[in-house]
Amino acid sequence: MPQEPARHHRLLPVRPLTFSPFARSVARVATAYLVKHYMHNAVQQSAGDEFKEKLKIIGRRSESSEDEEFDGVVQADFAFFDPKPDDFHGVKTLLQSYLDNKQWDLSGFVDLILGQTTVGTVVKLEDDEDNGVFSIITALNLGRYKDHKCITELKEFLLNICHEKDKIGNLRSLLGVEAQKVGLLVSQCVVNLPPELLPPLYDALFDEISWATEDEPTEELRNSFRFQFYVVVSKFYKHKNANQKRSSSTDKDEAFVYIKPEDEILHKLSMWSFLFPLQTQQVATHEMQPDNGGVAGR
């Protein structure tokens, strides 16, 4: 089987993500890190093919150091791994409220993610006996998996909560006749995941998608990764007075508070999006209300 040529150490390029202070800061931080790209091998898909990112996490106390003098610096060695069955409970926990409070086949959804080992990454601590999952990222072809119960239920959920008449037609098209060209971009992580991990994490995903279009064993599988559109389902907060007329684009930008920093970039890059209120209980102040946005982007 064909193998992807070995990729050597290199600096991450600065991405043209200039939509927000977050994007610019992450791009600058990423350039300063010397990293080893997530290695792809069409023959061997094992935990040995991993990405390692060493970070110093400032101001987080280790549980094991409660009785020791704490100097404010804990080193955490994160690694990128192929998804595997052992990650089931960790990934399911991260995705517990992915579709708000809907009762759906979440276990089947997690099984799809873990079964697609050629495209997808989980982030864990290196040599962690607890095998805890800190992040999951993948892209699932909505046409390829259309007959699975979890994907059917996900489509029904999105169609039911979209009440914007000018968007529902586009949504039906993406989930129906165009589904073979659509990737569901799933990205969930713990709240305090270091943002320095985001650029290499997304680099790894899109590298794997590109490799899959060449290395998958059948033409059908290769074509299933030639995405023309991505759909993103994500949570964020909206100011309660966000619908009031705002005087500037800056005011409009500040109407939303994104839980995951990259969602601001994805939202602004999207061709269109729609919002719907969450039913699950969220931590919010009197000035904020939780919303969930379904974002479709080319």
mmCIF file of C-alpha atoms in Angstrom:
data_model
loop_
_atom_site.group_PDB
_atom_site.id
_atom_site.type_symbol
_atom_site.label_atom_id
_atom_site.label_comp_id
_atom_site.label_asym_id
_atom_site.label_seq_id
_atom_site.Cartn_x
_atom_site.Cartn_y
_atom_site.Cartn_z
ATOM 1 C CA MET A 1 0.000 0.000 0.000
ATOM 2 C CA PRO A 2 1.246 3.537 -0.665
ATOM 3 C CA GLN A 3 2.821 5.337 2.229
ATOM 4 C CA GLU A 4 2.969 9.036 2.918
ATOM 5 C CA PRO A 5 6.576 10.315 2.822
ATOM 6 C CA ALA A 6 8.053 11.005 6.220
ATOM 7 C CA ARG A 7 7.554 14.544 7.402
ATOM 8 C CA HIS A 8 10.446 16.135 9.236
ATOM 9 C CA HIS A 9 10.525 18.633 12.067
ATOM 10 C CA ARG A 10 9.436 22.064 10.910
ATOM 11 C CA LEU A 11 8.069 25.293 12.284
ATOM 12 C CA LEU A 12 4.326 25.709 12.055
ATOM 13 C CA PRO A 13 3.559 28.423 9.502
ATOM 14 C CA VAL A 14 1.661 31.487 10.542
ATOM 15 C CA ARG A 15 -1.887 30.935 9.331
ATOM 16 C CA PRO A 16 -3.838 33.862 7.828
ATOM 17 C CA LEU A 17 -6.245 33.849 10.780
ATOM 18 C CA THR A 18 -6.544 37.547 11.450
ATOM 19 C CA PHE A 19 -10.193 37.719 12.416
ATOM 20 C CA SER A 20 -9.643 38.136 16.140
ATOM 21 C CA PRO A 21 -6.989 38.846 18.771
ATOM 22 C CA PHE A 22 -7.149 35.149 19.670
ATOM 23 C CA ALA A 23 -6.357 34.080 16.117
ATOM 24 C CA ARG A 24 -3.385 36.405 15.841
ATOM 25 C CA SER A 25 -1.990 35.382 19.222
ATOM 26 C CA VAL A 26 -2.357 31.673 18.521
ATOM 27 C CA ALA A 27 -0.659 32.061 15.154
ATOM 28 C CA ARG A 28 2.287 33.848 16.787
ATOM 29 C CA VAL A 29 2.570 31.229 19.531
ATOM 30 C CA ALA A 30 2.382 28.399 17.004
ATOM 31 C CA THR A 31 5.265 29.838 14.989
ATOM 32 C CA ALA A 32 7.467 29.747 18.083
ATOM 33 C CA TYR A 33 6.935 26.041 18.652
ATOM 34 C CA LEU A 34 9.123 23.431 17.010
ATOM 35 C CA VAL A 35 6.827 20.469 16.512
ATOM 36 C CA LYS A 36 6.786 17.034 15.011
ATOM 37 C CA HIS A 37 3.776 16.631 12.719
ATOM 38 C CA TYR A 38 1.314 13.881 13.396
ATOM 39 C CA MET A 39 2.801 10.993 11.349
ATOM 40 C CA HIS A 40 0.541 9.240 8.873
ATOM 41 C CA ASN A 41 1.255 5.705 7.727
ATOM 42 C CA ALA A 42 -1.250 3.828 5.564
ATOM 43 C CA VAL A 43 -0.005 0.485 6.889
ATOM 44 C CA GLN A 44 0.509 1.131 10.597
ATOM 45 C CA GLN A 45 -2.079 3.008 12.627
ATOM 46 C CA SER A 46 -0.948 2.681 16.208
ATOM 47 C CA ALA A 47 -0.337 4.694 19.336
ATOM 48 C CA GLY A 48 3.276 4.873 18.231
ATOM 49 C CA ASP A 49 2.295 7.321 15.475
ATOM 50 C CA GLU A 50 1.730 10.275 17.721
ATOM 51 C CA PHE A 51 2.230 13.976 17.981
ATOM 52 C CA LYS A 52 3.903 15.280 21.108
ATOM 53 C CA GLU A 53 3.550 18.829 22.365
ATOM 54 C CA LYS A 54 5.272 19.802 25.601
ATOM 55 C CA LEU A 55 3.763 22.736 27.447
ATOM 56 C CA LYS A 56 4.318 24.503 30.719
ATOM 57 C CA ILE A 57 0.925 25.116 32.257
ATOM 58 C CA ILE A 58 1.093 28.174 34.485
ATOM 59 C CA GLY A 59 -0.805 28.416 37.753
ATOM 60 C CA ARG A 60 -2.408 24.954 37.825
ATOM 61 C CA ARG A 61 -1.899 22.891 40.969
ATOM 62 C CA SER A 62 -1.131 19.197 40.643
ATOM 63 C CA GLU A 63 -3.271 16.985 42.861
ATOM 64 C CA SER A 64 -0.172 15.154 43.989
ATOM 65 C CA SER A 65 1.521 18.337 45.181
ATOM 66 C CA GLU A 66 -1.046 19.512 47.727
ATOM 67 C CA ASP A 67 1.353 19.017 50.626
ATOM 68 C CA GLU A 68 4.369 20.358 48.770
ATOM 69 C CA GLU A 69 5.455 23.896 48.072
ATOM 70 C CA PHE A 70 3.896 24.906 44.748
ATOM 71 C CA ASP A 71 5.863 27.278 42.510
ATOM 72 C CA GLY A 72 3.012 27.876 40.020
ATOM 73 C CA VAL A 73 4.434 25.829 37.121
ATOM 74 C CA VAL A 74 3.376 22.306 36.164
ATOM 75 C CA GLN A 75 4.671 20.649 33.017
ATOM 76 C CA ALA A 76 2.098 18.659 31.062
ATOM 77 C CA ASP A 77 3.149 16.543 28.087
ATOM 78 C CA PHE A 78 0.239 16.268 25.653
ATOM 79 C CA ALA A 79 0.217 13.763 22.809
ATOM 80 C CA PHE A 80 -1.960 13.299 19.736
ATOM 81 C CA PHE A 81 -3.198 9.722 19.141
ATOM 82 C CA ASP A 82 -5.348 7.822 16.684
ATOM 83 C CA PRO A 83 -8.805 7.157 18.147
ATOM 84 C CA LYS A 84 -9.207 3.665 19.579
ATOM 85 C CA PRO A 85 -11.921 1.700 21.463
ATOM 86 C CA ASP A 86 -10.297 2.444 24.848
ATOM 87 C CA ASP A 87 -11.196 6.113 24.346
ATOM 88 C CA PHE A 88 -14.947 5.430 24.279
ATOM 89 C CA HIS A 89 -15.875 6.738 27.727
ATOM 90 C CA GLY A 90 -13.596 9.771 27.518
ATOM 91 C CA VAL A 91 -14.943 10.827 24.115
ATOM 92 C CA LYS A 92 -18.549 10.165 25.165
ATOM 93 C CA THR A 93 -18.092 12.400 28.195
ATOM 94 C CA LEU A 94 -16.803 15.256 26.010
ATOM 95 C CA LEU A 95 -19.794 14.874 23.660
ATOM 96 C CA GLN A 96 -22.433 14.436 26.375
ATOM 97 C CA SER A 97 -24.282 17.666 25.517
ATOM 98 C CA TYR A 98 -23.312 17.828 21.823
ATOM 99 C CA LEU A 99 -26.989 17.941 20.781
ATOM 100 C CA ASP A 100 -28.147 19.887 23.815
ATOM 101 C CA ASN A 101 -30.534 17.749 25.916
ATOM 102 C CA LYS A 102 -31.672 15.485 23.072
ATOM 103 C CA GLN A 103 -31.868 11.766 23.806
ATOM 104 C CA TRP A 104 -30.131 10.192 20.838
ATOM 105 C CA ASP A 105 -27.723 7.435 19.873
ATOM 106 C CA LEU A 106 -24.640 9.111 21.322
ATOM 107 C CA SER A 107 -22.908 5.750 21.854
ATOM 108 C CA GLY A 108 -23.330 4.948 18.164
ATOM 109 C CA PHE A 109 -21.943 8.386 17.277
ATOM 110 C CA VAL A 110 -18.858 7.788 19.433
ATOM 111 C CA ASP A 111 -18.413 4.368 17.811
ATOM 112 C CA LEU A 112 -18.382 6.029 14.357
ATOM 113 C CA ILE A 113 -15.727 8.500 15.491
ATOM 114 C CA LEU A 114 -13.508 5.827 17.045
ATOM 115 C CA GLY A 115 -13.972 3.500 14.068
ATOM 116 C CA GLN A 116 -12.607 6.089 11.630
ATOM 117 C CA THR A 117 -8.916 5.851 12.522
ATOM 118 C CA THR A 118 -7.497 7.340 9.307
ATOM 119 C CA VAL A 119 -9.037 10.757 10.051
ATOM 120 C CA GLY A 120 -9.414 11.892 13.637
ATOM 121 C CA THR A 121 -7.279 12.693 16.674
ATOM 122 C CA VAL A 122 -7.637 12.428 20.437
ATOM 123 C CA VAL A 123 -5.484 14.468 22.794
ATOM 124 C CA LYS A 124 -4.263 12.828 25.980
ATOM 125 C CA LEU A 125 -1.474 13.223 28.487
ATOM 126 C CA GLU A 126 1.565 11.230 27.535
ATOM 127 C CA ASP A 127 2.046 8.088 29.676
ATOM 128 C CA ASP A 128 -1.168 8.797 31.590
ATOM 129 C CA GLU A 129 -2.384 5.659 33.358
ATOM 130 C CA ASP A 130 -5.917 7.061 33.571
ATOM 131 C CA ASN A 131 -6.034 7.385 29.767
ATOM 132 C CA GLY A 132 -8.091 10.577 30.079
ATOM 133 C CA VAL A 133 -9.215 12.283 26.850
ATOM 134 C CA PHE A 134 -8.753 16.065 26.745
ATOM 135 C CA SER A 135 -9.934 16.680 23.191
ATOM 136 C CA ILE A 136 -11.411 14.951 20.153
ATOM 137 C CA ILE A 137 -11.436 16.254 16.591
ATOM 138 C CA THR A 138 -12.648 14.519 13.434
ATOM 139 C CA ALA A 139 -14.721 14.966 10.286
ATOM 140 C CA LEU A 140 -17.491 12.507 9.358
ATOM 141 C CA ASN A 141 -18.999 12.302 5.884
ATOM 142 C CA LEU A 142 -22.761 12.770 6.277
ATOM 143 C CA GLY A 143 -23.463 10.794 3.107
ATOM 144 C CA ARG A 144 -21.200 7.867 3.925
ATOM 145 C CA TYR A 145 -22.835 7.358 7.314
ATOM 146 C CA LYS A 146 -26.380 8.401 6.366
ATOM 147 C CA ASP A 147 -27.912 5.027 7.283
ATOM 148 C CA HIS A 148 -26.583 5.056 10.839
ATOM 149 C CA LYS A 149 -29.175 5.835 13.497
ATOM 150 C CA CYS A 150 -27.048 8.516 15.152
ATOM 151 C CA ILE A 151 -26.586 10.463 11.897
ATOM 152 C CA THR A 152 -30.297 10.202 11.066
ATOM 153 C CA GLU A 153 -31.153 11.554 14.518
ATOM 154 C CA LEU A 154 -28.562 14.316 14.236
ATOM 155 C CA LYS A 155 -30.041 15.468 10.910
ATOM 156 C CA GLU A 156 -33.564 15.422 12.333
ATOM 157 C CA PHE A 157 -32.408 17.473 15.311
ATOM 158 C CA LEU A 158 -30.799 20.170 13.146
ATOM 159 C CA LEU A 159 -33.827 20.401 10.853
ATOM 160 C CA ASN A 160 -36.200 20.671 13.813
ATOM 161 C CA ILE A 161 -34.337 23.477 15.558
ATOM 162 C CA CYS A 162 -33.707 25.599 12.447
ATOM 163 C CA HIS A 163 -36.524 28.177 12.367
ATOM 164 C CA GLU A 164 -34.894 30.656 10.000
ATOM 165 C CA LYS A 165 -36.818 30.442 6.721
ATOM 166 C CA ASP A 166 -33.937 31.776 4.629
ATOM 167 C CA LYS A 167 -31.592 29.058 5.981
ATOM 168 C CA ILE A 168 -33.742 25.922 6.172
ATOM 169 C CA GLY A 169 -33.503 25.275 2.425
ATOM 170 C CA ASN A 170 -29.709 25.402 2.532
ATOM 171 C CA LEU A 171 -29.672 23.120 5.551
ATOM 172 C CA ARG A 172 -31.951 20.551 3.898
ATOM 173 C CA SER A 173 -29.703 20.566 0.855
ATOM 174 C CA LEU A 174 -26.517 20.004 2.880
ATOM 175 C CA LEU A 175 -28.078 17.211 4.920
ATOM 176 C CA GLY A 176 -29.799 15.642 1.901
ATOM 177 C CA VAL A 177 -28.751 15.793 -1.749
ATOM 178 C CA GLU A 178 -25.355 17.351 -0.974
ATOM 179 C CA ALA A 179 -24.567 15.098 1.999
ATOM 180 C CA GLN A 180 -21.866 13.118 0.157
ATOM 181 C CA LYS A 181 -19.838 16.346 -0.105
ATOM 182 C CA VAL A 182 -20.370 17.419 3.512
ATOM 183 C CA GLY A 183 -18.101 16.774 6.469
ATOM 184 C CA LEU A 184 -19.477 17.091 9.988
ATOM 185 C CA LEU A 185 -16.561 18.757 11.767
ATOM 186 C CA VAL A 186 -16.659 17.515 15.362
ATOM 187 C CA SER A 187 -14.337 19.247 17.811
ATOM 188 C CA GLN A 188 -14.846 19.025 21.575
ATOM 189 C CA CYS A 189 -12.378 19.582 24.379
ATOM 190 C CA VAL A 190 -12.082 20.282 28.079
ATOM 191 C CA VAL A 191 -12.666 23.942 28.945
ATOM 192 C CA ASN A 192 -9.065 24.708 29.901
ATOM 193 C CA LEU A 193 -7.287 22.972 27.008
ATOM 194 C CA PRO A 194 -4.180 25.087 26.238
ATOM 195 C CA PRO A 195 -4.900 27.158 23.096
ATOM 196 C CA GLU A 196 -1.356 26.461 21.865
ATOM 197 C CA LEU A 197 -2.594 23.011 20.893
ATOM 198 C CA LEU A 198 -5.225 24.316 18.466
ATOM 199 C CA PRO A 199 -3.115 25.147 15.374
ATOM 200 C CA PRO A 200 -1.287 21.775 15.243
ATOM 201 C CA LEU A 201 -4.532 19.955 16.110
ATOM 202 C CA TYR A 202 -6.370 21.445 13.133
ATOM 203 C CA ASP A 203 -3.278 21.030 10.952
ATOM 204 C CA ALA A 204 -3.292 17.335 11.818
ATOM 205 C CA LEU A 205 -6.983 16.991 10.904
ATOM 206 C CA PHE A 206 -6.735 18.637 7.501
ATOM 207 C CA ASP A 207 -3.478 16.820 6.715
ATOM 208 C CA GLU A 208 -5.202 13.511 7.438
ATOM 209 C CA ILE A 209 -8.177 14.452 5.256
ATOM 210 C CA SER A 210 -5.806 15.281 2.412
ATOM 211 C CA TRP A 211 -3.893 12.023 2.846
ATOM 212 C CA ALA A 212 -7.125 10.018 2.994
ATOM 213 C CA THR A 213 -8.116 11.282 -0.480
ATOM 214 C CA GLU A 214 -4.986 9.554 -1.780
ATOM 215 C CA ASP A 215 -4.338 6.604 0.524
ATOM 216 C CA GLU A 216 -7.731 5.031 1.256
ATOM 217 C CA PRO A 217 -7.938 1.572 -0.379
ATOM 218 C CA THR A 218 -11.021 2.201 -2.556
ATOM 219 C CA GLU A 219 -12.140 5.075 -4.765
ATOM 220 C CA GLU A 220 -15.397 5.303 -2.825
ATOM 221 C CA LEU A 221 -13.551 5.844 0.455
ATOM 222 C CA ARG A 222 -11.125 8.308 -1.115
ATOM 223 C CA ASN A 223 -14.035 10.323 -2.514
ATOM 224 C CA SER A 224 -15.759 10.345 0.879
ATOM 225 C CA PHE A 225 -13.026 12.649 2.196
ATOM 226 C CA ARG A 226 -13.209 15.140 -0.682
ATOM 227 C CA PHE A 227 -15.326 17.558 1.304
ATOM 228 C CA GLN A 228 -16.731 20.670 -0.323
ATOM 229 C CA PHE A 229 -18.591 21.843 2.785
ATOM 230 C CA TYR A 230 -18.254 21.479 6.528
ATOM 231 C CA VAL A 231 -21.021 21.675 9.113
ATOM 232 C CA VAL A 232 -20.116 22.704 12.655
ATOM 233 C CA VAL A 233 -22.419 22.477 15.677
ATOM 234 C CA SER A 234 -21.129 24.529 18.571
ATOM 235 C CA LYS A 235 -22.135 26.333 21.772
ATOM 236 C CA PHE A 236 -21.548 29.947 22.669
ATOM 237 C CA TYR A 237 -23.109 32.775 24.639
ATOM 238 C CA LYS A 238 -25.020 35.768 23.329
ATOM 239 C CA HIS A 239 -25.636 39.010 25.190
ATOM 240 C CA LYS A 240 -29.294 39.390 26.062
ATOM 241 C CA ASN A 241 -29.391 42.747 24.292
ATOM 242 C CA ALA A 242 -27.511 41.459 21.240
ATOM 243 C CA ASN A 243 -30.568 41.905 19.014
ATOM 244 C CA GLN A 244 -30.627 45.639 19.615
ATOM 245 C CA LYS A 245 -29.263 47.859 16.863
ATOM 246 C CA ARG A 246 -25.505 48.222 17.199
ATOM 247 C CA SER A 247 -23.520 51.168 15.968
ATOM 248 C CA SER A 248 -20.376 49.426 14.775
ATOM 249 C CA SER A 249 -19.021 46.100 13.601
ATOM 250 C CA THR A 250 -17.018 45.906 16.827
ATOM 251 C CA ASP A 251 -20.228 46.063 18.852
ATOM 252 C CA LYS A 252 -21.690 43.273 16.714
ATOM 253 C CA ASP A 253 -18.597 41.130 17.248
ATOM 254 C CA GLU A 254 -18.888 41.602 21.003
ATOM 255 C CA ALA A 255 -22.465 40.315 20.976
ATOM 256 C CA PHE A 256 -21.115 36.758 21.214
ATOM 257 C CA VAL A 257 -18.797 35.065 23.684
ATOM 258 C CA TYR A 258 -17.283 31.875 22.305
ATOM 259 C CA ILE A 259 -16.598 28.953 24.614
ATOM 260 C CA LYS A 260 -14.069 27.499 22.160
ATOM 261 C CA PRO A 261 -11.825 30.257 20.764
ATOM 262 C CA GLU A 262 -11.609 28.736 17.274
ATOM 263 C CA ASP A 263 -15.389 28.946 16.900
ATOM 264 C CA GLU A 264 -15.113 32.699 16.389
ATOM 265 C CA ILE A 265 -12.960 32.059 13.331
ATOM 266 C CA LEU A 266 -15.203 29.289 11.998
ATOM 267 C CA HIS A 267 -18.288 31.460 12.528
ATOM 268 C CA LYS A 268 -16.834 34.339 10.548
ATOM 269 C CA LEU A 269 -15.586 32.055 7.770
ATOM 270 C CA SER A 270 -18.959 30.354 7.400
ATOM 271 C CA MET A 271 -21.161 30.888 4.356
ATOM 272 C CA TRP A 272 -24.210 31.071 6.624
ATOM 273 C CA SER A 273 -25.281 30.078 10.112
ATOM 274 C CA PHE A 274 -28.309 29.955 12.373
ATOM 275 C CA LEU A 275 -28.862 30.143 16.129
ATOM 276 C CA PHE A 276 -31.145 28.310 18.517
ATOM 277 C CA PRO A 277 -31.545 28.489 22.315
ATOM 278 C CA LEU A 278 -30.171 25.735 24.521
ATOM 279 C CA GLN A 279 -32.384 23.770 26.868
ATOM 280 C CA THR A 280 -29.603 22.319 29.022
ATOM 281 C CA GLN A 281 -28.570 24.288 32.089
ATOM 282 C CA GLN A 282 -25.525 26.425 31.458
ATOM 283 C CA VAL A 283 -23.476 28.663 33.724
ATOM 284 C CA ALA A 284 -24.447 32.185 32.681
ATOM 285 C CA THR A 285 -24.512 35.660 34.155
ATOM 286 C CA HIS A 286 -27.547 37.932 34.183
ATOM 287 C CA GLU A 287 -26.151 39.651 31.069
ATOM 288 C CA MET A 288 -25.583 36.481 29.049
ATOM 289 C CA GLN A 289 -27.820 33.794 27.659
ATOM 290 C CA PRO A 290 -26.617 30.476 26.223
ATOM 291 C CA ASP A 291 -27.182 29.771 22.549
ATOM 292 C CA ASN A 292 -26.082 27.011 20.212
ATOM 293 C CA GLY A 293 -25.112 27.785 16.652
ATOM 294 C CA GLY A 294 -25.211 25.460 13.700
ATOM 295 C CA VAL A 295 -22.604 26.759 11.267
ATOM 296 C CA ALA A 296 -22.129 25.621 7.683
ATOM 297 C CA GLY A 297 -19.011 26.700 5.800
ATOM 298 C CA ARG A 298 -17.302 25.934 2.541
#
